[in-house]
Structure formats: C-alpha cells, structure tokens
PDB file of C-alpha atoms and ligand atoms in Angstrom:
ATOM      1  CA  UNK A   1      87.567  -0.724 -89.454  1.00  0.00           C
ATOM      2  CA  UNK A   2      86.585  -3.199 -86.227  1.00  0.00           C
ATOM      3  CA  UNK A   3      89.134  -1.997 -84.525  1.00  0.00           C
ATOM      4  CA  UNK A   4      90.266   1.353 -85.055  1.00  0.00           C
ATOM      5  CA  UNK A   5      86.143   2.404 -84.066  1.00  0.00           C
ATOM      6  CA  UNK A   6      87.258   0.333 -80.492  1.00  0.00           C
ATOM      7  CA  UNK A   7      91.258   2.092 -80.670  1.00  0.00           C
ATOM      8  CA  UNK A   8      88.886   5.246 -81.274  1.00  0.00           C
ATOM      9  CA  UNK A   9      86.250   4.794 -78.812  1.00  0.00           C
ATOM     10  CA  UNK A  10      88.857   3.310 -75.748  1.00  0.00           C
ATOM     11  CA  UNK A  11      91.404   6.652 -76.466  1.00  0.00           C
ATOM     12  CA  UNK A  12      87.316   9.036 -76.327  1.00  0.00           C
ATOM     13  CA  UNK A  13      88.393  10.694 -79.872  1.00  0.00           C
ATOM     14  CA  UNK A  14      85.280  12.087 -80.700  1.00  0.00           C
ATOM     15  CA  UNK A  15      85.773  13.180 -84.760  1.00  0.00           C
ATOM     16  CA  UNK A  16      87.304   9.349 -85.384  1.00  0.00           C
ATOM     17  CA  UNK A  17      84.711   7.530 -83.980  1.00  0.00           C
ATOM     18  CA  UNK A  18      82.059  10.088 -85.422  1.00  0.00           C
ATOM     19  CA  UNK A  19      83.391  10.053 -89.048  1.00  0.00           C
ATOM     20  CA  UNK A  20      84.712   5.786 -88.718  1.00  0.00           C
ATOM     21  CA  UNK A  21      80.902   4.804 -87.594  1.00  0.00           C
ATOM     22  CA  UNK A  22      79.483   7.585 -90.317  1.00  0.00           C
ATOM     23  CA  UNK A  23      82.373   5.121 -92.757  1.00  0.00           C
ATOM     24  CA  UNK A  24      80.969   1.532 -91.617  1.00  0.00           C
ATOM     25  CA  UNK A  25      76.968   2.729 -92.562  1.00  0.00           C
ATOM     26  CA  UNK A  26      77.972   3.928 -96.052  1.00  0.00           C
ATOM     27  CA  UNK A  27      79.845   0.213 -96.213  1.00  0.00           C
ATOM     28  CA  UNK A  28      76.997  -1.554 -95.102  1.00  0.00           C
ATOM     29  CA  UNK A  29      77.817  -2.108 -91.274  1.00  0.00           C
ATOM     30  CA  UNK A  30      75.372  -2.895 -89.537  1.00  0.00           C
ATOM     31  CA  UNK A  31      73.813  -0.035 -86.250  1.00  0.00           C
ATOM     32  CA  UNK A  32      73.673  -3.289 -83.987  1.00  0.00           C
ATOM     33  CA  UNK A  33      77.360  -4.429 -84.828  1.00  0.00           C
ATOM     34  CA  UNK A  34      78.936  -0.373 -84.592  1.00  0.00           C
ATOM     35  CA  UNK A  35      76.595  -0.100 -81.219  1.00  0.00           C
ATOM     36  CA  UNK A  36      78.706  -3.408 -80.228  1.00  0.00           C
ATOM     37  CA  UNK A  37      81.916  -2.610 -80.741  1.00  0.00           C
ATOM     38  CA  UNK A  38      81.171   0.983 -79.107  1.00  0.00           C
ATOM     39  CA  UNK A  39      80.879  -0.699 -75.406  1.00  0.00           C
ATOM     40  CA  UNK A  40      83.996  -2.685 -75.704  1.00  0.00           C
ATOM     41  CA  UNK A  41      85.541   0.826 -76.172  1.00  0.00           C
ATOM     42  CA  UNK A  42      83.346   2.434 -73.360  1.00  0.00           C
ATOM     43  CA  UNK A  43      84.136  -1.165 -71.092  1.00  0.00           C
ATOM     44  CA  UNK A  44      87.679  -0.483 -72.142  1.00  0.00           C
ATOM     45  CA  UNK A  45      87.449   3.385 -70.823  1.00  0.00           C
ATOM     46  CA  UNK A  46      85.623   1.798 -67.737  1.00  0.00           C
ATOM     47  CA  UNK A  47      89.329   0.234 -67.272  1.00  0.00           C
ATOM     48  CA  UNK A  48      91.331   2.644 -68.123  1.00  0.00           C
ATOM     49  CA  UNK A  49      88.965   5.018 -65.546  1.00  0.00           C
ATOM     50  CA  UNK A  50      89.085   1.303 -62.014  1.00  0.00           C
ATOM     51  CA  UNK A  51      93.198   1.656 -63.281  1.00  0.00           C
ATOM     52  CA  UNK A  52      93.944   5.475 -62.636  1.00  0.00           C
ATOM     53  CA  UNK A  53      94.307   6.300 -65.897  1.00  0.00           C
ATOM     54  CA  UNK A  54      91.250   8.353 -66.821  1.00  0.00           C
ATOM     55  CA  UNK A  55      89.196  10.440 -64.378  1.00  0.00           C
ATOM     56  CA  UNK A  56      85.094  10.920 -64.349  1.00  0.00           C
ATOM     57  CA  UNK A  57      84.945  13.260 -66.685  1.00  0.00           C
ATOM     58  CA  UNK A  58      86.764  10.917 -69.732  1.00  0.00           C
ATOM     59  CA  UNK A  59      83.640   8.418 -68.654  1.00  0.00           C
ATOM     60  CA  UNK A  60      81.339  11.661 -69.492  1.00  0.00           C
ATOM     61  CA  UNK A  61      82.481  12.205 -72.665  1.00  0.00           C
ATOM     62  CA  UNK A  62      82.388   8.209 -73.345  1.00  0.00           C
ATOM     63  CA  UNK A  63      78.781   8.903 -73.139  1.00  0.00           C
ATOM     64  CA  UNK A  64      78.431  12.106 -75.010  1.00  0.00           C
ATOM     65  CA  UNK A  65      80.650  10.546 -77.548  1.00  0.00           C
ATOM     66  CA  UNK A  66      78.165   6.782 -77.680  1.00  0.00           C
ATOM     67  CA  UNK A  67      74.857   9.091 -77.638  1.00  0.00           C
ATOM     68  CA  UNK A  68      76.632  11.033 -80.953  1.00  0.00           C
ATOM     69  CA  UNK A  69      77.229   7.800 -82.861  1.00  0.00           C
ATOM     70  CA  UNK A  70      73.694   6.589 -81.301  1.00  0.00           C
ATOM     71  CA  UNK A  71      72.935   9.532 -83.523  1.00  0.00           C
ATOM     72  CA  UNK A  72      74.357   8.958 -86.630  1.00  0.00           C
ATOM     73  CA  UNK A  73      72.958   4.887 -86.139  1.00  0.00           C
ATOM     74  CA  UNK A  74      69.537   5.697 -85.279  1.00  0.00           C
ATOM     75  CA  UNK A  75      67.992   6.610 -88.497  1.00  0.00           C
ATOM     76  CA  UNK A  76      69.592   3.416 -90.027  1.00  0.00           C
ATOM     77  CA  UNK A  77      67.889   1.176 -88.044  1.00  0.00           C
ATOM     78  CA  UNK A  78      65.590  -0.431 -90.313  1.00  0.00           C
ATOM     79  CA  UNK A  79      62.439  -2.329 -88.947  1.00  0.00           C
ATOM     80  CA  UNK A  80      60.149  -4.926 -90.732  1.00  0.00           C
ATOM     81  CA  UNK A  81      58.528  -5.860 -87.683  1.00  0.00           C
ATOM     82  CA  UNK A  82      55.140  -4.295 -87.620  1.00  0.00           C
ATOM     83  CA  UNK A  83      53.781  -2.587 -84.275  1.00  0.00           C
ATOM     84  CA  UNK A  84      54.175  -4.525 -82.287  1.00  0.00           C
ATOM     85  CA  UNK A  85      50.870  -4.352 -79.506  1.00  0.00           C
ATOM     86  CA  UNK A  86      52.352  -4.951 -76.457  1.00  0.00           C
ATOM     87  CA  UNK A  87      54.136  -1.855 -74.621  1.00  0.00           C
ATOM     88  CA  UNK A  88      57.501  -2.363 -72.955  1.00  0.00           C
ATOM     89  CA  UNK A  89      58.375  -0.409 -69.802  1.00  0.00           C
ATOM     90  CA  UNK A  90      61.728   0.060 -68.740  1.00  0.00           C
ATOM     91  CA  UNK A  91      64.437   1.281 -66.304  1.00  0.00           C
ATOM     92  CA  UNK A  92      67.483   2.322 -64.729  1.00  0.00           C
ATOM     93  CA  UNK A  93      66.393   0.207 -60.838  1.00  0.00           C
ATOM     94  CA  UNK A  94      66.582   2.830 -57.691  1.00  0.00           C
ATOM     95  CA  UNK A  95      69.982   3.639 -57.028  1.00  0.00           C
ATOM     96  CA  UNK A  96      71.183   3.638 -59.910  1.00  0.00           C
ATOM     97  CA  UNK A  97      71.622   6.514 -62.661  1.00  0.00           C
ATOM     98  CA  UNK A  98      73.378   4.463 -65.352  1.00  0.00           C
ATOM     99  CA  UNK A  99      71.579   4.250 -68.375  1.00  0.00           C
ATOM    100  CA  UNK A 100      73.562   4.412 -71.847  1.00  0.00           C
ATOM    101  CA  UNK A 101      73.017   1.230 -72.242  1.00  0.00           C
ATOM    102  CA  UNK A 102      68.849   1.607 -70.931  1.00  0.00           C
ATOM    103  CA  UNK A 103      68.848   4.249 -73.952  1.00  0.00           C
ATOM    104  CA  UNK A 104      70.998   2.185 -76.883  1.00  0.00           C
ATOM    105  CA  UNK A 105      67.866  -0.367 -74.873  1.00  0.00           C
ATOM    106  CA  UNK A 106      65.377   1.874 -75.738  1.00  0.00           C
ATOM    107  CA  UNK A 107      66.124   3.612 -79.034  1.00  0.00           C
ATOM    108  CA  UNK A 108      66.495  -0.059 -80.654  1.00  0.00           C
ATOM    109  CA  UNK A 109      62.982  -1.282 -78.911  1.00  0.00           C
ATOM    110  CA  UNK A 110      61.432   2.066 -80.362  1.00  0.00           C
ATOM    111  CA  UNK A 111      62.693   1.863 -83.922  1.00  0.00           C
ATOM    112  CA  UNK A 112      62.007  -1.874 -84.232  1.00  0.00           C
ATOM    113  CA  UNK A 113      58.217  -1.149 -84.027  1.00  0.00           C
ATOM    114  CA  UNK A 114      57.264  -1.150 -79.983  1.00  0.00           C
ATOM    115  CA  UNK A 115      55.657   1.148 -77.747  1.00  0.00           C
ATOM    116  CA  UNK A 116      58.826   1.434 -74.378  1.00  0.00           C
ATOM    117  CA  UNK A 117      58.133   3.516 -71.654  1.00  0.00           C
ATOM    118  CA  UNK A 118      61.035   4.493 -70.650  1.00  0.00           C
ATOM    119  CA  UNK A 119      60.859   5.431 -66.505  1.00  0.00           C
ATOM    120  CA  UNK A 120      64.295   7.080 -66.264  1.00  0.00           C
ATOM    121  CA  UNK A 121      66.628   5.889 -63.407  1.00  0.00           C
ATOM    122  CA  UNK A 122      66.700   5.340 -60.643  1.00  0.00           C
ATOM    123  CA  UNK A 123      63.342   3.685 -60.021  1.00  0.00           C
ATOM    124  CA  UNK A 124      61.731   2.734 -57.431  1.00  0.00           C
ATOM    125  CA  UNK A 125      60.822  -1.296 -57.752  1.00  0.00           C
ATOM    126  CA  UNK A 126      56.754   0.391 -56.543  1.00  0.00           C
ATOM    127  CA  UNK A 127      57.434   2.802 -59.488  1.00  0.00           C
ATOM    128  CA  UNK A 128      58.004   0.356 -62.248  1.00  0.00           C
ATOM    129  CA  UNK A 129      55.304  -2.048 -60.981  1.00  0.00           C
ATOM    130  CA  UNK A 130      52.270   1.501 -61.079  1.00  0.00           C
ATOM    131  CA  UNK A 131      54.219   1.690 -64.589  1.00  0.00           C
ATOM    132  CA  UNK A 132      53.411  -1.800 -66.074  1.00  0.00           C
ATOM    133  CA  UNK A 133      49.820  -1.855 -63.976  1.00  0.00           C
ATOM    134  CA  UNK A 134      48.777   1.159 -65.679  1.00  0.00           C
ATOM    135  CA  UNK A 135      50.180   0.361 -68.946  1.00  0.00           C
ATOM    136  CA  UNK A 136      48.369  -2.458 -69.565  1.00  0.00           C
ATOM    137  CA  UNK A 137      52.311  -3.450 -70.203  1.00  0.00           C
ATOM    138  CA  UNK A 138      53.485  -7.617 -70.517  1.00  0.00           C
ATOM    139  CA  UNK A 139      57.506  -6.821 -70.567  1.00  0.00           C
ATOM    140  CA  UNK A 140      59.387  -4.820 -68.306  1.00  0.00           C
ATOM    141  CA  UNK A 141      62.817  -4.014 -68.962  1.00  0.00           C
ATOM    142  CA  UNK A 142      65.303  -3.392 -65.861  1.00  0.00           C
ATOM    143  CA  UNK A 143      69.188  -1.505 -66.553  1.00  0.00           C
ATOM    144  CA  UNK A 144      71.077  -2.471 -63.455  1.00  0.00           C
ATOM    145  CA  UNK A 145      74.770  -2.205 -64.266  1.00  0.00           C
ATOM    146  CA  UNK A 146      75.592  -1.178 -59.583  1.00  0.00           C
ATOM    147  CA  UNK A 147      76.078  -5.003 -57.486  1.00  0.00           C
ATOM    148  CA  UNK A 148      74.791  -3.965 -54.514  1.00  0.00           C
ATOM    149  CA  UNK A 149      71.459  -2.423 -55.961  1.00  0.00           C
ATOM    150  CA  UNK A 150      70.089  -6.134 -57.564  1.00  0.00           C
ATOM    151  CA  UNK A 151      69.086  -6.857 -54.833  1.00  0.00           C
ATOM    152  CA  UNK A 152      66.033  -3.972 -55.870  1.00  0.00           C
ATOM    153  CA  UNK A 153      65.889  -5.405 -58.540  1.00  0.00           C
ATOM    154  CA  UNK A 154      64.636  -8.469 -57.173  1.00  0.00           C
ATOM    155  CA  UNK A 155      61.779  -6.065 -54.807  1.00  0.00           C
ATOM    156  CA  UNK A 156      59.851  -5.206 -58.814  1.00  0.00           C
ATOM    157  CA  UNK A 157      60.253  -9.573 -59.037  1.00  0.00           C
ATOM    158  CA  UNK A 158      58.058  -9.775 -55.828  1.00  0.00           C
ATOM    159  CA  UNK A 159      55.703  -6.786 -55.692  1.00  0.00           C
ATOM    160  CA  UNK A 160      54.662  -7.656 -59.011  1.00  0.00           C
ATOM    161  CA  UNK A 161      53.594 -10.710 -56.923  1.00  0.00           C
ATOM    162  CA  UNK A 162      52.004  -8.896 -54.948  1.00  0.00           C
ATOM    163  CA  UNK A 163      49.963  -7.236 -57.042  1.00  0.00           C
ATOM    164  CA  UNK A 164      48.860 -10.474 -58.869  1.00  0.00           C
ATOM    165  CA  UNK A 165      51.004  -9.543 -61.881  1.00  0.00           C
ATOM    166  CA  UNK A 166      53.396 -12.329 -61.600  1.00  0.00           C
ATOM    167  CA  UNK A 167      52.023 -14.608 -64.247  1.00  0.00           C
ATOM    168  CA  UNK A 168      51.227 -12.111 -66.492  1.00  0.00           C
ATOM    169  CA  UNK A 169      54.410  -9.667 -66.994  1.00  0.00           C
ATOM    170  CA  UNK A 170      58.120 -11.389 -68.593  1.00  0.00           C
ATOM    171  CA  UNK A 171      60.665  -9.566 -66.552  1.00  0.00           C
ATOM    172  CA  UNK A 172      63.631  -8.734 -68.557  1.00  0.00           C
ATOM    173  CA  UNK A 173      67.708  -7.165 -67.146  1.00  0.00           C
ATOM    174  CA  UNK A 174      70.354  -6.778 -68.546  1.00  0.00           C
ATOM    175  CA  UNK A 175      73.408  -4.234 -66.696  1.00  0.00           C
ATOM    176  CA  UNK A 176      77.030  -5.149 -66.042  1.00  0.00           C
ATOM    177  CA  UNK A 177      76.831  -7.544 -63.154  1.00  0.00           C
ATOM    178  CA  UNK A 178      73.661  -9.472 -64.643  1.00  0.00           C
ATOM    179  CA  UNK A 179      74.086 -13.160 -64.892  1.00  0.00           C
ATOM    180  CA  UNK A 180      72.472 -15.708 -64.745  1.00  0.00           C
ATOM    181  CA  UNK A 181      72.555 -16.926 -61.443  1.00  0.00           C
ATOM    182  CA  UNK A 182      71.539 -12.780 -60.056  1.00  0.00           C
ATOM    183  CA  UNK A 183      68.332 -13.984 -63.508  1.00  0.00           C
ATOM    184  CA  UNK A 184      67.262 -16.995 -60.376  1.00  0.00           C
ATOM    185  CA  UNK A 185      68.283 -14.338 -57.594  1.00  0.00           C
ATOM    186  CA  UNK A 186      66.523 -12.158 -58.514  1.00  0.00           C
ATOM    187  CA  UNK A 187      62.951 -14.047 -60.162  1.00  0.00           C
ATOM    188  CA  UNK A 188      64.078 -13.065 -63.773  1.00  0.00           C
ATOM    189  CA  UNK A 189      62.269 -14.245 -67.086  1.00  0.00           C
ATOM    190  CA  UNK A 190      65.219 -13.308 -69.318  1.00  0.00           C
ATOM    191  CA  UNK A 191      69.127 -11.314 -68.418  1.00  0.00           C
ATOM    192  CA  UNK A 192      70.860  -9.779 -71.721  1.00  0.00           C
ATOM    193  CA  UNK A 193      73.892  -8.914 -71.832  1.00  0.00           C
ATOM    194  CA  UNK A 194      74.730  -7.208 -74.331  1.00  0.00           C
ATOM    195  CA  UNK A 195      72.999  -5.595 -77.041  1.00  0.00           C
ATOM    196  CA  UNK A 196      72.224  -8.458 -79.834  1.00  0.00           C
ATOM    197  CA  UNK A 197      70.802 -10.375 -77.858  1.00  0.00           C
ATOM    198  CA  UNK A 198      68.386  -8.249 -76.809  1.00  0.00           C
ATOM    199  CA  UNK A 199      66.177  -8.175 -79.813  1.00  0.00           C
ATOM    200  CA  UNK A 200      65.596 -11.541 -79.704  1.00  0.00           C
ATOM    201  CA  UNK A 201      64.617 -11.652 -76.319  1.00  0.00           C
ATOM    202  CA  UNK A 202      62.127  -9.250 -76.462  1.00  0.00           C
ATOM    203  CA  UNK A 203      60.869 -10.946 -80.340  1.00  0.00           C
ATOM    204  CA  UNK A 204      60.935 -13.879 -78.467  1.00  0.00           C
ATOM    205  CA  UNK A 205      58.628 -12.834 -75.978  1.00  0.00           C
ATOM    206  CA  UNK A 206      56.224 -10.042 -77.040  1.00  0.00           C
TER     207      UNK A 206
HETATM  208  C1  LIG B 301      79.715   5.479 -67.614  1.00  0.00           C
HETATM  209  C2  LIG B 301      79.615   4.371 -66.883  1.00  0.00           C
HETATM  210  C3  LIG B 301      79.276   5.674 -65.122  1.00  0.00           C
HETATM  211  C4  LIG B 301      78.330   7.163 -66.229  1.00  0.00           C
HETATM  212  C5  LIG B 301      77.388   6.411 -65.879  1.00  0.00           C
HETATM  213  C6  LIG B 301      76.579   7.828 -67.233  1.00  0.00           C
HETATM  214  C7  LIG B 301      75.716   7.601 -68.066  1.00  0.00           C
HETATM  215  N1  LIG B 301      74.546   7.989 -67.660  1.00  0.00           N
HETATM  216  O1  LIG B 301      75.102   5.936 -67.165  1.00  0.00           O
HETATM  217  C8  LIG B 301      79.459   7.546 -64.589  1.00  0.00           C
HETATM  218  C9  LIG B 301      80.192   8.405 -64.240  1.00  0.00           C
HETATM  219  C10 LIG B 301      78.066   8.423 -63.875  1.00  0.00           C
HETATM  220  C11 LIG B 301      79.320   6.231 -63.019  1.00  0.00           C
HETATM  221  C12 LIG B 301      78.830   6.496 -62.154  1.00  0.00           C
HETATM  222  C13 LIG B 301      79.242   5.727 -61.452  1.00  0.00           C
HETATM  223  N2  LIG B 301      79.518   4.182 -61.030  1.00  0.00           N
HETATM  224 CO1  LIG B 301      79.441   3.231 -63.619  1.00  0.00          CO
HETATM  225  N3  LIG B 301      80.764   2.767 -64.982  1.00  0.00           N
HETATM  226  C14 LIG B 301      80.506   2.965 -66.323  1.00  0.00           C
HETATM  227  C15 LIG B 301      81.245   2.254 -67.418  1.00  0.00           C
HETATM  228  C16 LIG B 301      82.442   2.560 -67.086  1.00  0.00           C
HETATM  229  C17 LIG B 301      80.092   2.298 -68.587  1.00  0.00           C
HETATM  230  C18 LIG B 301      78.860   2.036 -67.958  1.00  0.00           C
HETATM  231  C19 LIG B 301      77.803   2.126 -69.190  1.00  0.00           C
HETATM  232  O2  LIG B 301      77.778   2.517 -69.701  1.00  0.00           O
HETATM  233  N4  LIG B 301      78.566   0.606 -70.772  1.00  0.00           N
HETATM  234  C20 LIG B 301      77.919   0.786 -71.798  1.00  0.00           C
HETATM  235  C21 LIG B 301      76.834   0.744 -72.015  1.00  0.00           C
HETATM  236  C22 LIG B 301      76.621   0.207 -73.714  1.00  0.00           C
HETATM  237  O3  LIG B 301      76.632  -0.919 -71.821  1.00  0.00           O
HETATM  238  P1  LIG B 301      76.388  -1.439 -70.390  1.00  0.00           P
HETATM  239  O4  LIG B 301      75.800  -0.315 -69.788  1.00  0.00           O
HETATM  240  O5  LIG B 301      76.670  -2.736 -70.154  1.00  0.00           O
HETATM  241  O6  LIG B 301      74.834  -2.016 -72.255  1.00  0.00           O
HETATM  242  C23 LIG B 301      74.747  -2.407 -72.417  1.00  0.00           C
HETATM  243  C24 LIG B 301      73.948  -4.429 -71.679  1.00  0.00           C
HETATM  244  O7  LIG B 301      74.208  -4.952 -70.498  1.00  0.00           O
HETATM  245  C25 LIG B 301      72.920  -4.371 -72.071  1.00  0.00           C
HETATM  246  N5  LIG B 301      71.858  -4.290 -70.584  1.00  0.00           N
HETATM  247  C26 LIG B 301      71.621  -3.277 -70.255  1.00  0.00           C
HETATM  248  N6  LIG B 301      70.740  -2.538 -69.801  1.00  0.00           N
HETATM  249  C27 LIG B 301      69.868  -3.715 -70.039  1.00  0.00           C
HETATM  250  C28 LIG B 301      68.710  -3.378 -69.753  1.00  0.00           C
HETATM  251  C29 LIG B 301      67.335  -4.405 -69.786  1.00  0.00           C
HETATM  252  C30 LIG B 301      66.503  -4.727 -70.116  1.00  0.00           C
HETATM  253  C31 LIG B 301      68.684  -5.281 -71.382  1.00  0.00           C
HETATM  254  C32 LIG B 301      67.449  -7.061 -72.560  1.00  0.00           C
HETATM  255  C33 LIG B 301      69.861  -5.084 -71.554  1.00  0.00           C
HETATM  256  C34 LIG B 301      70.325  -4.271 -71.394  1.00  0.00           C
HETATM  257  O8  LIG B 301      71.624  -3.433 -72.913  1.00  0.00           O
HETATM  258  C35 LIG B 301      72.942  -2.903 -73.693  1.00  0.00           C
HETATM  259  C36 LIG B 301      73.760  -2.722 -74.623  1.00  0.00           C
HETATM  260  O9  LIG B 301      74.908  -3.737 -75.342  1.00  0.00           O
HETATM  261  C37 LIG B 301      81.463   1.040 -65.994  1.00  0.00           C
HETATM  262  C38 LIG B 301      82.058  -0.228 -66.699  1.00  0.00           C
HETATM  263  C39 LIG B 301      81.185  -1.653 -67.378  1.00  0.00           C
HETATM  264  N7  LIG B 301      82.654  -2.177 -67.792  1.00  0.00           N
HETATM  265  O10 LIG B 301      80.706  -1.969 -67.672  1.00  0.00           O
HETATM  266  C40 LIG B 301      81.497   1.828 -64.859  1.00  0.00           C
HETATM  267  C41 LIG B 301      80.173   1.162 -63.684  1.00  0.00           C
HETATM  268  C42 LIG B 301      79.065   0.000 -64.157  1.00  0.00           C
HETATM  269  N8  LIG B 301      79.973   1.798 -62.877  1.00  0.00           N
HETATM  270  C43 LIG B 301      80.910   1.452 -61.243  1.00  0.00           C
HETATM  271  C44 LIG B 301      80.445   2.114 -60.089  1.00  0.00           C
HETATM  272  C45 LIG B 301      81.620   2.073 -59.054  1.00  0.00           C
HETATM  273  C46 LIG B 301      80.295   3.665 -60.361  1.00  0.00           C
HETATM  274  C47 LIG B 301      79.779   4.965 -58.424  1.00  0.00           C
HETATM  275  C48 LIG B 301      79.512   4.421 -57.819  1.00  0.00           C
HETATM  276  C49 LIG B 301      80.880   4.809 -59.003  1.00  0.00           C
HETATM  277  C50 LIG B 301      81.756   6.450 -57.713  1.00  0.00           C
HETATM  278  N9  LIG B 301      82.388   6.049 -57.034  1.00  0.00           N
HETATM  279  O11 LIG B 301      80.230   7.211 -57.466  1.00  0.00           O
HETATM  280  C51 LIG B 301      79.107   6.100 -60.114  1.00  0.00           C
HETATM  281  C52 LIG B 301      77.443   5.044 -59.083  1.00  0.00           C
HETATM  282  C53 LIG B 301      76.663   6.972 -59.214  1.00  0.00           C
HETATM  283  C54 LIG B 301      75.151   5.312 -59.291  1.00  0.00           C
HETATM  284  N10 LIG B 301      74.206   6.160 -58.392  1.00  0.00           N
HETATM  285  O12 LIG B 301      74.675   4.964 -60.318  1.00  0.00           O
HETATM  286  C55 LIG B 301      80.850   0.440 -61.525  1.00  0.00           C
HETATM  287  C56 LIG B 301      79.998  -0.470 -60.844  1.00  0.00           C
HETATM  288  C57 LIG B 301      80.942  -2.003 -59.799  1.00  0.00           C
HETATM  289  C58 LIG B 301      79.838  -3.214 -59.392  1.00  0.00           C
HETATM  290  N11 LIG B 301      79.912  -4.199 -59.489  1.00  0.00           N
HETATM  291  O13 LIG B 301      78.845  -2.389 -58.515  1.00  0.00           O
HETATM  292  C59 LIG B 301      82.101  -0.204 -62.765  1.00  0.00           C
HETATM  293  C60 LIG B 301      81.289  -2.126 -62.915  1.00  0.00           C
HETATM  294  C61 LIG B 301      83.078   0.067 -63.329  1.00  0.00           C
HETATM  295  C62 LIG B 301      84.325  -0.451 -62.504  1.00  0.00           C
HETATM  296  N12 LIG B 301      84.953  -1.333 -62.259  1.00  0.00           N
HETATM  297  O14 LIG B 301      83.936  -0.635 -61.214  1.00  0.00           O
HETATM  298  N13 LIG B 301      79.284   5.811 -63.963  1.00  0.00           N
END
C-alpha cells in the first residue's frame, strides 16, 4: 500500500490519496508513517515541476491534498505524553513562504501535548526573538526551504546571543536545504530532515 500512496500523491490523485490514507489508518498504520510517505510523494511532485512536467498549479494542488491528509490523520495522533511545560515558538524564516512542512511539525507537536506559538511564514529574525522573549519559550523551531534564506536563520541565533537569551533557548531547524553543515553554519542546536526525527528532537529538548 505504501507504493500506491506514494504514486497517488505524485500523480496528484486526491480521491485515491485520501481513500488510501483512510484504509491505512484502519489497518493500524501510524500518522507518522503516512505523513512521511506523503512527503516523499510531494518531493516527486517537486521533481516533476523542476523537469517542466508539472506546473505551479500542481504544486498548489499537492498542498491541498496534504492538508486533506492531515485532517484525516490528526485525530489518530494519540499521545500519552502529558502537556509539556515550556512553549515552543515556530515559524518559517523571512523571505520564505513554504509552510507545508512547518504545519505538519506544528500539528504533530500540538497533538503530542506541546504548546506551540506558530508565527506563520516570512518571519523576521527580530520577530522570532521578540516572540521567544514574550512567551518565555525554551525552544524555537525554524523552517527554511530556500537556500538563500539560510543566512536569516543564522541572524536569529546571533540576535538571541545579543539579547542574552542564547543559553536559555534550544534552536531546532528543518527544511529542504538543512543538513549538518547548515546546522553548524547557523549555530543551531539540532536539525531534522524528516518528520520521524522531529518528535525525538523536541522530546529530548523539552
Ligand atoms: C510545494 C513547494 C512550493 C509551494 C509551497 C506551498 C506551501 N504552502 O508550502 C509554492 C508553489 C508556493 C512554492 C514556491 C516557491 N518555491 Co518551492 N517547493 C515546493 C516543493 C515542491 C515541496 C516542499 C514541500 O512542501 N515538501 C513537503 C513537506 C512536508 O516537506 P518539508 O517542507 O521538507 O518538511 C519536512 C521536513 O523538512 C521537516 N521540517 C520542515 N520544517 C521544519 C522545521 C523544524 C523546526 C523541524 C524540526 C523540521 C522541519 O519536517 C517536515 C515534515 O517531514 C519543494 C521541493 C522539495 N523537494 O522540497 C520546492 C522548493 C523548496 N521550492 C523552491 C523554489 C525555488 C521556490 C520558489 C522560489 C519558486 C519561484 N521561482 O517562485 C518559490 C518561493 C516562494 C517563497 N518566497 O518562499 C526550491 C528551493 C531551492 C533552493 N535550494 O533554495 C525547491 C527545493 C524546488 C527545487 N528543487 O528547485 N514552492
């Protein structure tokens, strides 16, 4: 069924994706596994877009389908983890409006008992730091999909340092260009390249 879901997502066959997801939920597959398969399908959509087989409207369609998937899986994210004390500030960095990945992470964290302040997309480094200061968050999650926006992620870390908050806040980054090198360049504490790593990271920091 995994291949079928991946193919249906890549083919942008909304009805098939949603019925497969419902069947997988009934068969006891976890929301995490399902979301990860859908993410791989969206990546194939991205490749087809780069090759010129798909158009912008197709990318937007992939977003619509993914939101439908999230609506189905969300009630099935059952957590035994109690409400976590410290809030998390999340957002997509300045200049970047990609939010599918960030929204999945926010959905998951909320379902697992974290209090998340979602600042949305195109969030300036100053706004991140103000939100951290205002909420007393000890974790900030930054999503970045565009390589040329990585510098602004570093700016968040630098501003936290200047504000004397760096030691009090764990910086977690994720998104398409993120890897060990980007983590080191930005000065972040952790990075995640897929949804399955996200909970581990936030749990060990929370
Ligand atoms: C869908 C998409 C769009 C949609 C976005 C819709 C939306 N609401 O998000 C639209 C059409 C708007 C779009 C626009 C653009 N896009 Co675009 N887009 C994509 C695409 C195909 C998929 C991204 C996606 O949603 N993936 C699915 C989600 C679920 O996965 P994810 O984002 O990786 O998130 C997961 C993990 O990374 C992680 N994660 C993500 N964030 C975080 C944060 C934290 C804290 C943690 C812990 C984890 C975490 O967990 C998530 C769940 O597993 C990618 C290709 C790709 N392979 O990624 C290109 C891509 C990101 N886009 C790209 C580009 C260039 C653009 C445009 C500049 C195109 C243009 N010429 O206009 C614009 C930029 C607009 C802007 N200012 O931001 C490039 C970036 C290249 C680069 N290296 O910089 C890519 C890589 C395509 C490519 N191969 O060229 N795009």
